[in-house]
CSV table of C-alpha atoms in Angstrom, one decimal:
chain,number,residue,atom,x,y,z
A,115,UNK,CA,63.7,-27.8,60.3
A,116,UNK,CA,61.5,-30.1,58.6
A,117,UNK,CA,62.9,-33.6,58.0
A,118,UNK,CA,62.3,-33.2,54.3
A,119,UNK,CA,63.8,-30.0,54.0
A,120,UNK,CA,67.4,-32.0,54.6
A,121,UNK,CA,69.2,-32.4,51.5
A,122,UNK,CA,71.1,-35.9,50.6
A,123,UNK,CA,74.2,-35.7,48.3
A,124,UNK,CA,74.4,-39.5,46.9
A,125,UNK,CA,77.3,-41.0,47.2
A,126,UNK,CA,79.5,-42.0,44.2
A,127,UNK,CA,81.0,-45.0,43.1
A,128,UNK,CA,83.8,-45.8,41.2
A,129,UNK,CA,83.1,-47.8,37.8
A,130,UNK,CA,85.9,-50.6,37.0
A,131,UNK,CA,88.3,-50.2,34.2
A,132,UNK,CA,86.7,-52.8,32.2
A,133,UNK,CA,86.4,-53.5,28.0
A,134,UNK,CA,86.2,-50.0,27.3
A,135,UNK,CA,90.0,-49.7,28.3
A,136,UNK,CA,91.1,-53.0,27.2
A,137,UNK,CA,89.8,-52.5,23.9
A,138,UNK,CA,91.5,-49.3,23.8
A,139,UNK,CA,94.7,-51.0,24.5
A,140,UNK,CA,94.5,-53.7,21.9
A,141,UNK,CA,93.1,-51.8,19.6
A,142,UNK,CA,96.6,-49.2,19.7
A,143,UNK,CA,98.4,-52.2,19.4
A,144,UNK,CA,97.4,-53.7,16.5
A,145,UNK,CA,96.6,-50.4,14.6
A,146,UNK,CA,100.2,-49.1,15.2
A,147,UNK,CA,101.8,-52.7,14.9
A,148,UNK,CA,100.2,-52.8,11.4
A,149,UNK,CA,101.5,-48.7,10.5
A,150,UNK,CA,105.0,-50.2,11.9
A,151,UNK,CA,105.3,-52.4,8.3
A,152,UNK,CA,105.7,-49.5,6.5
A,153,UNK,CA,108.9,-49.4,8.3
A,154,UNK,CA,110.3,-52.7,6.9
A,155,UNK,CA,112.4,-50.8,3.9
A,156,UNK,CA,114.0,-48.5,6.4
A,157,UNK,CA,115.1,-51.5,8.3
A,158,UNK,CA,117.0,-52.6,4.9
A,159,UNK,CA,118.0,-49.3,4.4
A,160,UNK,CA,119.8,-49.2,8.3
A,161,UNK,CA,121.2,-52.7,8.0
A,162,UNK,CA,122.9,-52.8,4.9
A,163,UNK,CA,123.9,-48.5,4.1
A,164,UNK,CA,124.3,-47.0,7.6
A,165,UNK,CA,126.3,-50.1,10.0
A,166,UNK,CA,127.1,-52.1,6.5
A,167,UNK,CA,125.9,-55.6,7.7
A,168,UNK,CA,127.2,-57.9,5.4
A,169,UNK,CA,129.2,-55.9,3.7
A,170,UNK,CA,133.7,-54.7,3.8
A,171,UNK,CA,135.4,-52.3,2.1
A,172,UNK,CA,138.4,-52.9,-0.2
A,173,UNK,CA,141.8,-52.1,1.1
A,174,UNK,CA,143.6,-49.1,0.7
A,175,UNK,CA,145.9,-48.9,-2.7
A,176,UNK,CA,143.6,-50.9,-4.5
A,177,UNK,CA,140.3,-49.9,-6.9
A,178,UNK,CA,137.4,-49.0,-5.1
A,179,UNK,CA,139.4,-48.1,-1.8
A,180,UNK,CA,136.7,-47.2,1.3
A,181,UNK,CA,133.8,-48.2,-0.8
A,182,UNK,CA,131.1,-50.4,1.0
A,183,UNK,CA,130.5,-53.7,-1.0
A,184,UNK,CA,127.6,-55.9,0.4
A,185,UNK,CA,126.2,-58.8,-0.1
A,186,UNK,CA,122.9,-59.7,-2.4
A,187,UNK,CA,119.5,-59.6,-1.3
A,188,UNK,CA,119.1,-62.9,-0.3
A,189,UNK,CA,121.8,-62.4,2.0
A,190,UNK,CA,119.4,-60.3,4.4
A,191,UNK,CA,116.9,-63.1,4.8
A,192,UNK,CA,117.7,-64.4,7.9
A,193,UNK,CA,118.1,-61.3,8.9
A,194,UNK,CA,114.8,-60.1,7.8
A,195,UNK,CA,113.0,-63.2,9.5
A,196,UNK,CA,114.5,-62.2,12.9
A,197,UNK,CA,113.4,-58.6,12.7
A,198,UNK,CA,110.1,-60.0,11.7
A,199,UNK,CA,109.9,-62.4,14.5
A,200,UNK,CA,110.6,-60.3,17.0
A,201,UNK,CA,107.4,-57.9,15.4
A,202,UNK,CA,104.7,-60.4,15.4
A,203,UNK,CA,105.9,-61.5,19.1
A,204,UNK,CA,105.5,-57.8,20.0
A,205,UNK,CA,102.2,-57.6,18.6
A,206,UNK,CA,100.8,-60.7,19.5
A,207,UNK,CA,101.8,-60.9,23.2
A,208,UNK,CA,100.7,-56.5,23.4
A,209,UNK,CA,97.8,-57.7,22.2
A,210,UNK,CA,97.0,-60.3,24.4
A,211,UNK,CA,98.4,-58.5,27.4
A,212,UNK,CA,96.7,-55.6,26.7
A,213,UNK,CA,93.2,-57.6,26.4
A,214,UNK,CA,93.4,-60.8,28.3
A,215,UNK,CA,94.4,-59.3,31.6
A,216,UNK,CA,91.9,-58.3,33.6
A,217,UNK,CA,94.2,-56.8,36.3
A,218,UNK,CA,94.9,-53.2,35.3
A,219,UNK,CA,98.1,-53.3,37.6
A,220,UNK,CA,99.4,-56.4,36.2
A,221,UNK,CA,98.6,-55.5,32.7
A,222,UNK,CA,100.3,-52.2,32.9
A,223,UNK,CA,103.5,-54.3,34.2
A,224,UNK,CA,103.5,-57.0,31.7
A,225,UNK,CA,103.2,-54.4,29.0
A,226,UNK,CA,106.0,-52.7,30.4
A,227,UNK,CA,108.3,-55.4,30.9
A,228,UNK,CA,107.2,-56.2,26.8
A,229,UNK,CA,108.2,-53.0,25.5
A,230,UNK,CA,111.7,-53.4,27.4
A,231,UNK,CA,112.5,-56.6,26.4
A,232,UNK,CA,112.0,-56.1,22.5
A,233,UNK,CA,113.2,-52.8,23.1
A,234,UNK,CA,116.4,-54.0,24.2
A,235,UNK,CA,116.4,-57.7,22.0
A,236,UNK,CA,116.6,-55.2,19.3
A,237,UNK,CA,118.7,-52.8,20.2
A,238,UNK,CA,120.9,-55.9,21.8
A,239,UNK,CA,120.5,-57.8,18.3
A,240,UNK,CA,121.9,-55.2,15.9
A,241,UNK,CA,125.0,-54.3,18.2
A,242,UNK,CA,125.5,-57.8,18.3
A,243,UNK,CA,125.2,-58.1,14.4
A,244,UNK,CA,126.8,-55.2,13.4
A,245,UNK,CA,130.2,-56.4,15.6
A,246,UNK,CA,130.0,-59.9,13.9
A,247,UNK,CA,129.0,-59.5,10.1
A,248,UNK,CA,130.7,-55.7,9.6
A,249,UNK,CA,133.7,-56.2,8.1
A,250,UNK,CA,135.2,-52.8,9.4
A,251,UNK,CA,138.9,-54.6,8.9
A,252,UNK,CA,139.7,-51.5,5.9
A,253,UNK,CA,137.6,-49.3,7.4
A,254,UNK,CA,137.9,-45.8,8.5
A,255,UNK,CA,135.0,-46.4,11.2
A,256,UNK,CA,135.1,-49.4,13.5
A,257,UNK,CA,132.0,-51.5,13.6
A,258,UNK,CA,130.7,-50.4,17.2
A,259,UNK,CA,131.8,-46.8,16.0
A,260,UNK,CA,129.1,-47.4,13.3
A,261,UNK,CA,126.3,-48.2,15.9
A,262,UNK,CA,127.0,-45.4,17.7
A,263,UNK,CA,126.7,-43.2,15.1
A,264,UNK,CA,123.3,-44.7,13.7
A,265,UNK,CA,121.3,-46.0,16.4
A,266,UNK,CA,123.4,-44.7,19.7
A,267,UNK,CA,120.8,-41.3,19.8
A,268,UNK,CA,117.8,-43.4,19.1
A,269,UNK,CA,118.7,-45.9,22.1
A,270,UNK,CA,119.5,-43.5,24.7
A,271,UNK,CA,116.0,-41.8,23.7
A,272,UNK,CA,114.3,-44.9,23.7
A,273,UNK,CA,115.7,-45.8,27.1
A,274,UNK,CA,114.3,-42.5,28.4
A,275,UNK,CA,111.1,-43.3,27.7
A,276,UNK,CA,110.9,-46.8,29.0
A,277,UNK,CA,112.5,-44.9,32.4
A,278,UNK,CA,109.2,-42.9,32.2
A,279,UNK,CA,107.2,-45.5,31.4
A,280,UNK,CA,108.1,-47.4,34.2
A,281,UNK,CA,107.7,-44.9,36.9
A,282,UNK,CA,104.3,-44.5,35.5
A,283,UNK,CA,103.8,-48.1,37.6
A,284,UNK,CA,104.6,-46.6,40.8
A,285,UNK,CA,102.2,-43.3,41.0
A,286,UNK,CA,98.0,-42.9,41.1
A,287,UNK,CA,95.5,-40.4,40.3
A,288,UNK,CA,96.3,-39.1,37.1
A,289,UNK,CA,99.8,-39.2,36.6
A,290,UNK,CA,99.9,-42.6,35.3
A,291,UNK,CA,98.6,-42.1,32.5
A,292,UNK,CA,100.2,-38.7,31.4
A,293,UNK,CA,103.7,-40.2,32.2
A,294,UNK,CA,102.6,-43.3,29.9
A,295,UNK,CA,101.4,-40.8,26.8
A,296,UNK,CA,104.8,-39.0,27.3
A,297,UNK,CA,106.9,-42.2,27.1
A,298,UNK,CA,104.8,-43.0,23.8
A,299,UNK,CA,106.0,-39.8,22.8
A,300,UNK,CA,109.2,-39.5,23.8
A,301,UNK,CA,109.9,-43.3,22.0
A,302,UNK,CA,108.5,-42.0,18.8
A,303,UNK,CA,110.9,-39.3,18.7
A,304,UNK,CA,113.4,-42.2,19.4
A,305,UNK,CA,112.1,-43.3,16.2
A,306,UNK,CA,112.2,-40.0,14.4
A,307,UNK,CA,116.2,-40.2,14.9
A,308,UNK,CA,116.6,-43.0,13.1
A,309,UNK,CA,113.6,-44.5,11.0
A,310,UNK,CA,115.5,-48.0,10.7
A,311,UNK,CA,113.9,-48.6,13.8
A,312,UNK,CA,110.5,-48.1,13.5
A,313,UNK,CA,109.7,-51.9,12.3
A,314,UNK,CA,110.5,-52.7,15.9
A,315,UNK,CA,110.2,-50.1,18.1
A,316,UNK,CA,107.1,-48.6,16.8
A,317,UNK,CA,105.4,-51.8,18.6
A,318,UNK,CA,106.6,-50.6,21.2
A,319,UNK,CA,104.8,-46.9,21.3
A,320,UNK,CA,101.6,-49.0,21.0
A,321,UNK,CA,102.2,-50.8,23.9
A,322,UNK,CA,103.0,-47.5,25.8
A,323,UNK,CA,99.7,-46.7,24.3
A,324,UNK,CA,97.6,-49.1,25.8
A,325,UNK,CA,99.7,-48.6,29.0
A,326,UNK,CA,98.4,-45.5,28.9
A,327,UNK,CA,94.8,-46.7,28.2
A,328,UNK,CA,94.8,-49.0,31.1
A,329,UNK,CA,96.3,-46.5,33.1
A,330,UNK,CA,92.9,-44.3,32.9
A,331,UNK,CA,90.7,-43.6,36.0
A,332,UNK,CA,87.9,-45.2,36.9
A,333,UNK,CA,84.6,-42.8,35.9
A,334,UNK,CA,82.6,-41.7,38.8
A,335,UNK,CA,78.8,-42.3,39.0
A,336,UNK,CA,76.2,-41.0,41.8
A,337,UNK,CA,74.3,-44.2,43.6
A,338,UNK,CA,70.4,-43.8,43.0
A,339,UNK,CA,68.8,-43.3,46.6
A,340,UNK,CA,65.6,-45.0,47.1
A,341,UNK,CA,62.9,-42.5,47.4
């Protein structure tokens, strides 16, 4: 057999996540970190009508017996600054997380470890808030009784999906990235159960989102073979 007659498969190399992916990934932050406003009603809406922060109920006998009566708006300002706080640090650090490291291990970990510490600041802040500023002393309902009602479905979704999410770290090939678009989904639905929480934890499907970005494999290239 002639020498020329021998065919050469070139070899492949493996290109680098580089900006493509981190774009991606701070791109899905911002974009659903600025959807997530629309939320900021709902948040109202969760605080002061479903775990009636702020607000007591007259006692029994009396006029208005197991009606809600809440404070005015300005009441809710604090509150609203700390729901907003904790937004812009989500977005803000996602985004620089998501773009500034150039690690795609470590950058998969520190979003991670993001979208479980807001997930539970916030989830930890309204428990917390609903004990102390509920005034459940004529109530039928007891203040944690409240949270469970309201946001105790959304939590235990939401925890699924950061359970997912994180044993997205620990696997290759391609099942990184399908277990990080599943936790995105799975957190949304967390969401869907109770809109209040979408100021806050829709953040938090973005970072999942460029989880799942930086999570991507490498493209695969043939090496051109000098003639």
């Amino acid at each position: 057999m002639d020498a020329t007659d021998v065919v050469h498969e070139a070899p492949e190399r493996q290109e680098p996540r580089g900006d493509g992916s981190r774009g991606i990934g701070v791109l899905a932050v911002l974009l659903v970190g600025v959807v997530s406003v629309a939320f900021g009603p709902l948040a109202v809406w969760l605080i002061r009508d479903q775990l009636h922060i702020g607000c007591g109920t007259y006692p029994a006998g009396t006029e208005g017996a197991g009606t809600w009566t809440c404070a005015d708006g300005i009441g809710y300002v604090s509150l609203a600054v700390v729901l907003g706080a904790m937004w812009l640090l989500t977005v803000v650090l996602g985004s620089l997380i998501a773009g500034g490291v150039r690690d795609e291990r470590r950058s998969r970990m520190g979003l991670w470890l993001l979208g479980l510490a807001i997930t539970g600041s916030v989830l930890g802040w309204f428990w917390s808030t609903t004990l102390t500023l509920v005034r459940d002393e004529n109530s039928a309902l007891t203040a944690e009784q409240l949270w469970l009602a309201a946001i105790g479905p959304a939590a235990l979704v939401a925890a699924v999906a950061l359970v997912v999410a994180g044993v997205s770290l620990f696997l290759r090939g391609r099942a990184p990235f399908v277990l990080a678009v599943s936790a995105a989904v799975i957190m949304t639905v967390a969401i869907a159960l109770q809109p209040g929480l979408g100021l806050n934890l829709l953040p938090v499907v973005g970072l999942l989102a460029a989880l799942a970005a930086r999570s991507q494999r490498p493209r695969r290239t043939p090496v051109a073979q000098p003639a």
